PDB file of C-alpha atoms in Angstrom:
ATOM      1  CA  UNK G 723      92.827  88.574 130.420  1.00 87.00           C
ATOM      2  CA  UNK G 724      93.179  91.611 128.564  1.00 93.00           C
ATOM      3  CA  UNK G 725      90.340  93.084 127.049  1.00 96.00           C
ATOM      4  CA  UNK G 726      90.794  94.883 123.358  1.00 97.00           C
ATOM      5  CA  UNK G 727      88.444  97.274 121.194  1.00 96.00           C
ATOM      6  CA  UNK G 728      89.207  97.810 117.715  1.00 96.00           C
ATOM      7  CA  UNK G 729      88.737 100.735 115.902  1.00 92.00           C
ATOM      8  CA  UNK G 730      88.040 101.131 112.198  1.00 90.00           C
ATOM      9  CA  UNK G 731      87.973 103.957 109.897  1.00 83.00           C
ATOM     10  CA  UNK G 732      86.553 103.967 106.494  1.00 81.00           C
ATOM     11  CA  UNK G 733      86.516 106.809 104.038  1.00 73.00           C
ATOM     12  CA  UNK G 734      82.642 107.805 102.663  1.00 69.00           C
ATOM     13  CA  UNK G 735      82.682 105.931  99.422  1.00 60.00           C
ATOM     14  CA  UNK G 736      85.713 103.890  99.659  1.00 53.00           C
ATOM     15  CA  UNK G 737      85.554  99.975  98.838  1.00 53.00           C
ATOM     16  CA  UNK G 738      85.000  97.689 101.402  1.00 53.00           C
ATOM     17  CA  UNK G 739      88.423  96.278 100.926  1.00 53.00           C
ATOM     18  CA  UNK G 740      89.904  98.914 103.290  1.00 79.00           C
ATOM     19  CA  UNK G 741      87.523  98.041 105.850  1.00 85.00           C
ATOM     20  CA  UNK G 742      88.477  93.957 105.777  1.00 87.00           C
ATOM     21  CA  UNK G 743      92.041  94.700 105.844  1.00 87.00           C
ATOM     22  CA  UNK G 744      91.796  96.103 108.573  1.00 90.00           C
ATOM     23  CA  UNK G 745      89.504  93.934 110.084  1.00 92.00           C
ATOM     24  CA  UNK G 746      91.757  91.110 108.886  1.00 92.00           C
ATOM     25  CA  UNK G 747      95.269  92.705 110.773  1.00 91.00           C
ATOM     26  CA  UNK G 748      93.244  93.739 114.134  1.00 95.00           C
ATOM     27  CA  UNK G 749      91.431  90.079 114.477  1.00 94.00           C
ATOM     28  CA  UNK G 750      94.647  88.652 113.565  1.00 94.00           C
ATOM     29  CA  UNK G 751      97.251  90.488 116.077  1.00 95.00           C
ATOM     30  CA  UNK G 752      94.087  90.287 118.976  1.00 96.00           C
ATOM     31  CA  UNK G 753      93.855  86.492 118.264  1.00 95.00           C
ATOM     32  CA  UNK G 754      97.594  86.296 118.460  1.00 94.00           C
ATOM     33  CA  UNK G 755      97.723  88.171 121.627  1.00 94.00           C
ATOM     34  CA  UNK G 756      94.790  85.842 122.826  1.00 95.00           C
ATOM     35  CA  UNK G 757      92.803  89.008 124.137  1.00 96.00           C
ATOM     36  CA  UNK G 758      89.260  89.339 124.413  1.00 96.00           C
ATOM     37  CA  UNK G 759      87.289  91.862 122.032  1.00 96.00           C
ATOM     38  CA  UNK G 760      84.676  93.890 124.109  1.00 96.00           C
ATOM     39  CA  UNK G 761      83.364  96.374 121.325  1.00 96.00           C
ATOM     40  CA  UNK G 762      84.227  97.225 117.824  1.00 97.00           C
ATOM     41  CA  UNK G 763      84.284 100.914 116.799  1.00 95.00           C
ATOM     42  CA  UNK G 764      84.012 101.984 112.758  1.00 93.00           C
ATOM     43  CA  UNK G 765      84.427 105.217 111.145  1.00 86.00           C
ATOM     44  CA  UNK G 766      82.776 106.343 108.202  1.00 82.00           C
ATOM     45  CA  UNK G 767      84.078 109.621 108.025  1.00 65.00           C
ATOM     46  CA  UNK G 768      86.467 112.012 106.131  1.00 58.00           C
ATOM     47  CA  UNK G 769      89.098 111.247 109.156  1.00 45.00           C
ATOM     48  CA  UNK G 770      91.075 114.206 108.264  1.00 52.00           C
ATOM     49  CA  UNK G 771      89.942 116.635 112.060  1.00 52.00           C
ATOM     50  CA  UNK G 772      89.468 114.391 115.071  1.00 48.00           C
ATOM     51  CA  UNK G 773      86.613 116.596 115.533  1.00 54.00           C
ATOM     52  CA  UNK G 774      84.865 114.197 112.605  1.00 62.00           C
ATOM     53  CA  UNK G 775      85.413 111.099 114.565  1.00 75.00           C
ATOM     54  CA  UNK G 776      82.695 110.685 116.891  1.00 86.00           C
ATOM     55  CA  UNK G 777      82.890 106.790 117.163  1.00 88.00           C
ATOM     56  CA  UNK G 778      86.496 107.281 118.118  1.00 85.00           C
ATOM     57  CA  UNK G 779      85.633 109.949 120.785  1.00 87.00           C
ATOM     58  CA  UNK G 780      83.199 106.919 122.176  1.00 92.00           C
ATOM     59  CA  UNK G 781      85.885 104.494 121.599  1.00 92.00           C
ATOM     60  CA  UNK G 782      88.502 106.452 123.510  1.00 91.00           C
ATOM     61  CA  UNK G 783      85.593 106.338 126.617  1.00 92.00           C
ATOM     62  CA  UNK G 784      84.647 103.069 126.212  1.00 95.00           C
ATOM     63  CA  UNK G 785      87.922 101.769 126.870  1.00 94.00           C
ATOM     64  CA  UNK G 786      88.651 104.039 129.624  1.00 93.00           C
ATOM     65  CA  UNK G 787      85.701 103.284 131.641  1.00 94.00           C
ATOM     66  CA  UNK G 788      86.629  99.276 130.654  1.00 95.00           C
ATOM     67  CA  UNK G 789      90.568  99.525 130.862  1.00 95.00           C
ATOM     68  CA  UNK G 790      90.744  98.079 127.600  1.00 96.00           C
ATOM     69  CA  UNK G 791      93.174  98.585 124.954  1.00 95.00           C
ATOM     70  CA  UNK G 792      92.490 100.408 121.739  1.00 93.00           C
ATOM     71  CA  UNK G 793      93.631  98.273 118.878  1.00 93.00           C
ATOM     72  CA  UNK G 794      94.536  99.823 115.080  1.00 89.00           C
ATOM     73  CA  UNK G 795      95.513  98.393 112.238  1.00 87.00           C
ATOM     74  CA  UNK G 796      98.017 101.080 111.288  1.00 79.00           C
ATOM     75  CA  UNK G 797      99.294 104.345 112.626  1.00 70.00           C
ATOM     76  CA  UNK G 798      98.164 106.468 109.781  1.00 60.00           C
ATOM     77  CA  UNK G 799      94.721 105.267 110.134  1.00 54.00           C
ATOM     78  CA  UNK G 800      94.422 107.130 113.338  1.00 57.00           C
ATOM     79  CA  UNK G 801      96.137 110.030 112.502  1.00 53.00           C
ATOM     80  CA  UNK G 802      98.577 112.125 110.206  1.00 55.00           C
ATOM     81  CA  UNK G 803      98.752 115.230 113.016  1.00 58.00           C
ATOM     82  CA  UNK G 804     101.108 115.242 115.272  1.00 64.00           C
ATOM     83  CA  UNK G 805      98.921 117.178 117.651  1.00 61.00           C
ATOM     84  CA  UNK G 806      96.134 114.894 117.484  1.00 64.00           C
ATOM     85  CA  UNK G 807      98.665 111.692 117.813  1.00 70.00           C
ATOM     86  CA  UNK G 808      99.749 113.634 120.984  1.00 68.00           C
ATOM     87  CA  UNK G 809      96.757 114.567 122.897  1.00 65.00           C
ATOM     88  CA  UNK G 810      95.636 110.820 121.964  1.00 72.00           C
ATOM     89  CA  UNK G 811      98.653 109.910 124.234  1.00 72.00           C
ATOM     90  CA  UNK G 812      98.036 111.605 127.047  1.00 74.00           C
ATOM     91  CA  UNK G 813      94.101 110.189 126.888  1.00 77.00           C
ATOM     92  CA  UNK G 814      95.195 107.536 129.450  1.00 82.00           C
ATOM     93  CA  UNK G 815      93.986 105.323 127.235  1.00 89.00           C
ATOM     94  CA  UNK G 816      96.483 102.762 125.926  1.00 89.00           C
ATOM     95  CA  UNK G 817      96.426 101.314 122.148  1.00 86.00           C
ATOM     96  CA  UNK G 818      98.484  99.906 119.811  1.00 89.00           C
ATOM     97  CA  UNK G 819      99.130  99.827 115.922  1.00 86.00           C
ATOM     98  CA  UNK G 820      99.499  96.028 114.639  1.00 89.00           C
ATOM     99  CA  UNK G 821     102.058  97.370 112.398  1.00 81.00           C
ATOM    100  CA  UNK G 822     104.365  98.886 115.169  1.00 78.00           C
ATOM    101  CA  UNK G 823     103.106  96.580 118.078  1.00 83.00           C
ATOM    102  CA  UNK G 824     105.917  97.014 120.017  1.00 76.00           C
ATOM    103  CA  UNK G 825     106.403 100.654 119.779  1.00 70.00           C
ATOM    104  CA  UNK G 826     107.512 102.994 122.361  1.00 66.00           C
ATOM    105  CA  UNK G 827     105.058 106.238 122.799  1.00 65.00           C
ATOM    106  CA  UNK G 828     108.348 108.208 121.871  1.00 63.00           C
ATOM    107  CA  UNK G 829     108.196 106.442 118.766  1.00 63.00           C
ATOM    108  CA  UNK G 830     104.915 106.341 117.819  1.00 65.00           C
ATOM    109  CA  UNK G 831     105.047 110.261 118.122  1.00 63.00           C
ATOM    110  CA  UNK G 832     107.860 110.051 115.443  1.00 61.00           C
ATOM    111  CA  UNK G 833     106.213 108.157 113.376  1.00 61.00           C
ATOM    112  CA  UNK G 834     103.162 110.448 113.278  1.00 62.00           C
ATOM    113  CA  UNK G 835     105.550 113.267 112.747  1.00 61.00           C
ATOM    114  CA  UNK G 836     106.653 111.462 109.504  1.00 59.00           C
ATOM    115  CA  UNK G 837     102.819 110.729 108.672  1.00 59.00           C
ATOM    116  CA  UNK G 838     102.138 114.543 108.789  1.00 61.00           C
ATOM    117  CA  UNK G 839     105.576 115.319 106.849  1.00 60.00           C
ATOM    118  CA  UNK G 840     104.770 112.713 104.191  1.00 60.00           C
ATOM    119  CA  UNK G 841     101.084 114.395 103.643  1.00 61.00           C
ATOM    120  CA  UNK G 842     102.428 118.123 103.621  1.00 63.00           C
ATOM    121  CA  UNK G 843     104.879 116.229 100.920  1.00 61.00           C
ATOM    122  CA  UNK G 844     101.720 114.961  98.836  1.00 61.00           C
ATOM    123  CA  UNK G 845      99.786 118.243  99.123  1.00 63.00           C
ATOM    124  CA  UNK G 846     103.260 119.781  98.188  1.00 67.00           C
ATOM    125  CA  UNK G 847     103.739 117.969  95.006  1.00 61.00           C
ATOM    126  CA  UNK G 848     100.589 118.274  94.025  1.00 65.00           C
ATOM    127  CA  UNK G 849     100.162 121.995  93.844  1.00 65.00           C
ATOM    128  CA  UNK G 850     103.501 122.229  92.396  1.00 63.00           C
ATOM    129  CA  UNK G 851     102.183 119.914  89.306  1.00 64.00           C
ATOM    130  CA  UNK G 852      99.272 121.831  89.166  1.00 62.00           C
ATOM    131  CA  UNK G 853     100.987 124.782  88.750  1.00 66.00           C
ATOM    132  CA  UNK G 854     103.246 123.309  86.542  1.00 64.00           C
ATOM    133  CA  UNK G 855     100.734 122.367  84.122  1.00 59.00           C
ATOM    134  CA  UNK G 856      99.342 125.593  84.093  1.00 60.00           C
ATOM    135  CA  UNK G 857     102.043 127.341  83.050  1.00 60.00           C
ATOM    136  CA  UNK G 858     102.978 124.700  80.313  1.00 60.00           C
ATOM    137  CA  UNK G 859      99.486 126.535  79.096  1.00 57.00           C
ATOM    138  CA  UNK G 860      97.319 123.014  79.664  1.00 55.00           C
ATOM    139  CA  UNK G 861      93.514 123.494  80.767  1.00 53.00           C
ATOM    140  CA  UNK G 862      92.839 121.756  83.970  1.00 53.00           C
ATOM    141  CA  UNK G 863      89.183 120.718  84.028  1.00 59.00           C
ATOM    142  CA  UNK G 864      86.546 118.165  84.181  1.00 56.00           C
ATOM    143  CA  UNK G 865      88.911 115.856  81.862  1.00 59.00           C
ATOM    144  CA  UNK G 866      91.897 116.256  83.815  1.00 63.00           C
ATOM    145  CA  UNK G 867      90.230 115.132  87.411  1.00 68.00           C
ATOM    146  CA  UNK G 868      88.845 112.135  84.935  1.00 68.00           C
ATOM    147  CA  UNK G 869      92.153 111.017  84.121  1.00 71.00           C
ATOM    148  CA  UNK G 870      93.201 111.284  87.572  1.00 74.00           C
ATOM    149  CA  UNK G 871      90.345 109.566  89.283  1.00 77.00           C
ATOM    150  CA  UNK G 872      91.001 107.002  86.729  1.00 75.00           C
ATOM    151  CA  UNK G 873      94.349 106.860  87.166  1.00 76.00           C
ATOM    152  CA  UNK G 874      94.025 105.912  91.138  1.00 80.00           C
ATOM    153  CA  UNK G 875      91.377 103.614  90.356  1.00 80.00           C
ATOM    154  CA  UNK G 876      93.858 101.717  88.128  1.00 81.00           C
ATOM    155  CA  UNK G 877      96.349 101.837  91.065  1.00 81.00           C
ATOM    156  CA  UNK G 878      93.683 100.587  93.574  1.00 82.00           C
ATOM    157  CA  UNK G 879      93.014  97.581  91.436  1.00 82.00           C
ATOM    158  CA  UNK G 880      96.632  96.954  90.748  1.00 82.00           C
ATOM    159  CA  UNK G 881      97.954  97.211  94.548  1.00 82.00           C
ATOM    160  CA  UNK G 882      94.785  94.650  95.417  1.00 83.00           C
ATOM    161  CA  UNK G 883      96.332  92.203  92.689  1.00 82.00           C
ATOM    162  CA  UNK G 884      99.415  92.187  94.314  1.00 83.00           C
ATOM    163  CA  UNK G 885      97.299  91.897  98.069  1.00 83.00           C
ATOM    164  CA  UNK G 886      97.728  87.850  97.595  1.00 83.00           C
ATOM    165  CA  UNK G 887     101.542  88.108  96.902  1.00 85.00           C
ATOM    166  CA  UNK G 888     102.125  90.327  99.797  1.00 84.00           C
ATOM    167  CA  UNK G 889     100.130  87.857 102.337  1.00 83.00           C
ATOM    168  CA  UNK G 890     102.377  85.410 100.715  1.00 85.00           C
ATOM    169  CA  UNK G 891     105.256  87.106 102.051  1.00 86.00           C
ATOM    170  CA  UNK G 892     104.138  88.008 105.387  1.00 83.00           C
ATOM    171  CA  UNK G 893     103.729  84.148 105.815  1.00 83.00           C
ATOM    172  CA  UNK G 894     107.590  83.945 104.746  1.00 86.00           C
ATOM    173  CA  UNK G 895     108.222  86.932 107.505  1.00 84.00           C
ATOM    174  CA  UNK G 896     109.168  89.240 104.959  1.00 86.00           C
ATOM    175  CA  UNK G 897     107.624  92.119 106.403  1.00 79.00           C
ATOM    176  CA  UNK G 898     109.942  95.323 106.116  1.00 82.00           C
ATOM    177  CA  UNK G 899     109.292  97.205 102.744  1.00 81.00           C
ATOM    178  CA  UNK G 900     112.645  97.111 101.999  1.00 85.00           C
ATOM    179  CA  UNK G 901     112.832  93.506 101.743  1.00 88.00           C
ATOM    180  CA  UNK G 902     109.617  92.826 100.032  1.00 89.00           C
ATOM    181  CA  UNK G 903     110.568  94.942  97.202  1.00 89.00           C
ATOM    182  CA  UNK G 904     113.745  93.085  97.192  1.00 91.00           C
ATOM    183  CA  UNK G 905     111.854  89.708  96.562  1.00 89.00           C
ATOM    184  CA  UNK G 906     109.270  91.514  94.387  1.00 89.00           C
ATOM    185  CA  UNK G 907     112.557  92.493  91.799  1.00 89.00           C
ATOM    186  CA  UNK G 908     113.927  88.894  92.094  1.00 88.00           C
ATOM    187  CA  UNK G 909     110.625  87.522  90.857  1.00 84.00           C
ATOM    188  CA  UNK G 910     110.449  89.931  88.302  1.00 82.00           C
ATOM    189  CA  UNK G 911     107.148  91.618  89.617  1.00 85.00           C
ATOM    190  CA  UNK G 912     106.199  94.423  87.284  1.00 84.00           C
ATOM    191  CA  UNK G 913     105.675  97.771  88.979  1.00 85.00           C
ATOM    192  CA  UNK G 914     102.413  99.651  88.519  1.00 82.00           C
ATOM    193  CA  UNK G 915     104.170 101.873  85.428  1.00 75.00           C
ATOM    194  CA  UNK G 916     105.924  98.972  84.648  1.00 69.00           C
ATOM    195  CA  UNK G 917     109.201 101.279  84.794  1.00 70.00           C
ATOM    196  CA  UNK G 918     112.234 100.471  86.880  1.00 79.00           C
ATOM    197  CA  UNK G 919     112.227  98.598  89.729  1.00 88.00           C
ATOM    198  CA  UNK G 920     110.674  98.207  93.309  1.00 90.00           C
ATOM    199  CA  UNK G 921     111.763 100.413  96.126  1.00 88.00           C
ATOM    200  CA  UNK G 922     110.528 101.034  99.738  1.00 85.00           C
ATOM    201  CA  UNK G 923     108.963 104.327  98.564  1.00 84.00           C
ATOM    202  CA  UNK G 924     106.844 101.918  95.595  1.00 86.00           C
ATOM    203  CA  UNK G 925     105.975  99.112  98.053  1.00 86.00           C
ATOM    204  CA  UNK G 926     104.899 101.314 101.176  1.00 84.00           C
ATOM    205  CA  UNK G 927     102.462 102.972  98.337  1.00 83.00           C
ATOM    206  CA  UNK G 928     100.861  99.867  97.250  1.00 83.00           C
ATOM    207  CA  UNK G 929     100.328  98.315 100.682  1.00 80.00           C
ATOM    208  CA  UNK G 930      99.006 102.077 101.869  1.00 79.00           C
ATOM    209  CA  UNK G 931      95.949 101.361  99.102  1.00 79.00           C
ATOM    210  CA  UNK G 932      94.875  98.225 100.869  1.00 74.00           C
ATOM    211  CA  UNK G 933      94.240 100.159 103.991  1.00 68.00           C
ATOM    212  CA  UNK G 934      92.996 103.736 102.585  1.00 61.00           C
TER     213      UNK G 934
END
């Protein structure tokens, strides 16, 4: 029998939705797998340094000393450095993402390299608005973070909404984001600006909320 510990990380002050998806993915993929959970591991941390993740750092040498595998919900949730993916790899320890299950450790290094290139993207963009704003002469302030903060709660609630419809369609295997946003433009599915139409890009945003 194989022997599994999950590992959870939850940003200080997030919902507790994050937490049960991934509670939800893990207990589903271990149950699949018919392993045995030893020990569950959960993060409350900022997640952004390894060096903040002590109940990973016990998790790590937990399932070394057990020879268990460390079970994820999603890549990303682990980490968005490709230095940190890497030393993780040569831990001796083995793990798994139940989104890329099957994944190679040559691949899962890619796909961390992406994760870091997508965040550099994000802080990218977002400086070059900031600045942008600036120079159109507008007063970034208290009302300004506001709208913002508002703004992402509004996306939170909308990408939970659509949490039902996208269990709906794992059930159909329809599981790549390419073809769920081409089933969410057949039905008609509104996006969250209600402007054009679904696209990888949109749909890997939404289903990213569920688990941040």
């Amino acid at each position: 029998m194989r022997y599994a510990c999950p590992y959870y990380r939850k940003s200080t002050g997030k919902q507790e939705l994050s937490l049960e998806v991934q509670q939800d993915a893990v207990h589903s993929f271990v149950s699949a797998k018919k392993w045995h959970v030893l020990k569950e591991f959960t993060e409350v941390e900022s997640g952004k340094k390894h060096t903040n993740r002590p109940q990973l750092l016990e998790a790590l040498a937990f399932c070394r000393k057990q020879n268990a595998v460390l079970v994820i919900a999603k890549l990303d949730r682990l980490a968005r450095n490709v230095a940190f993916i890497s030393s993780l790899m040569e831990s001796k320890v083995q793990f798994v993402a139940t989104d890329y299950p099957d994944a190679s450790k040559t691949m899962l290094h890619m796909l961390a390299v992406f994760a870091e290139f997508e965040r550099d993207q994000i802080s990218i963009r977002t400086k070059e608005g900031l600045q942008a704003t600036k120079r159109r002469g507008t007063v970034l302030g208290k009302h300004g973070k506001v709208l913002a903060e508002q703004n992402k709660r509004d996306a939170d609630k909308f990408a939970k909404a659509l949490q039902p419809t996208f269990e709906e369609l794992r059930d159909m295997r329809i599981t790549s984001v390419r073809k769920i946003a081409d089933e969410l433009n057949r039905r008609k599915v509104p996006t969250f600006h209600n402007r054009g139409k679904w696209h990888g890009r949109s749909v890997w945003n939404m289903m990213r909320r569920l688990l941040d």
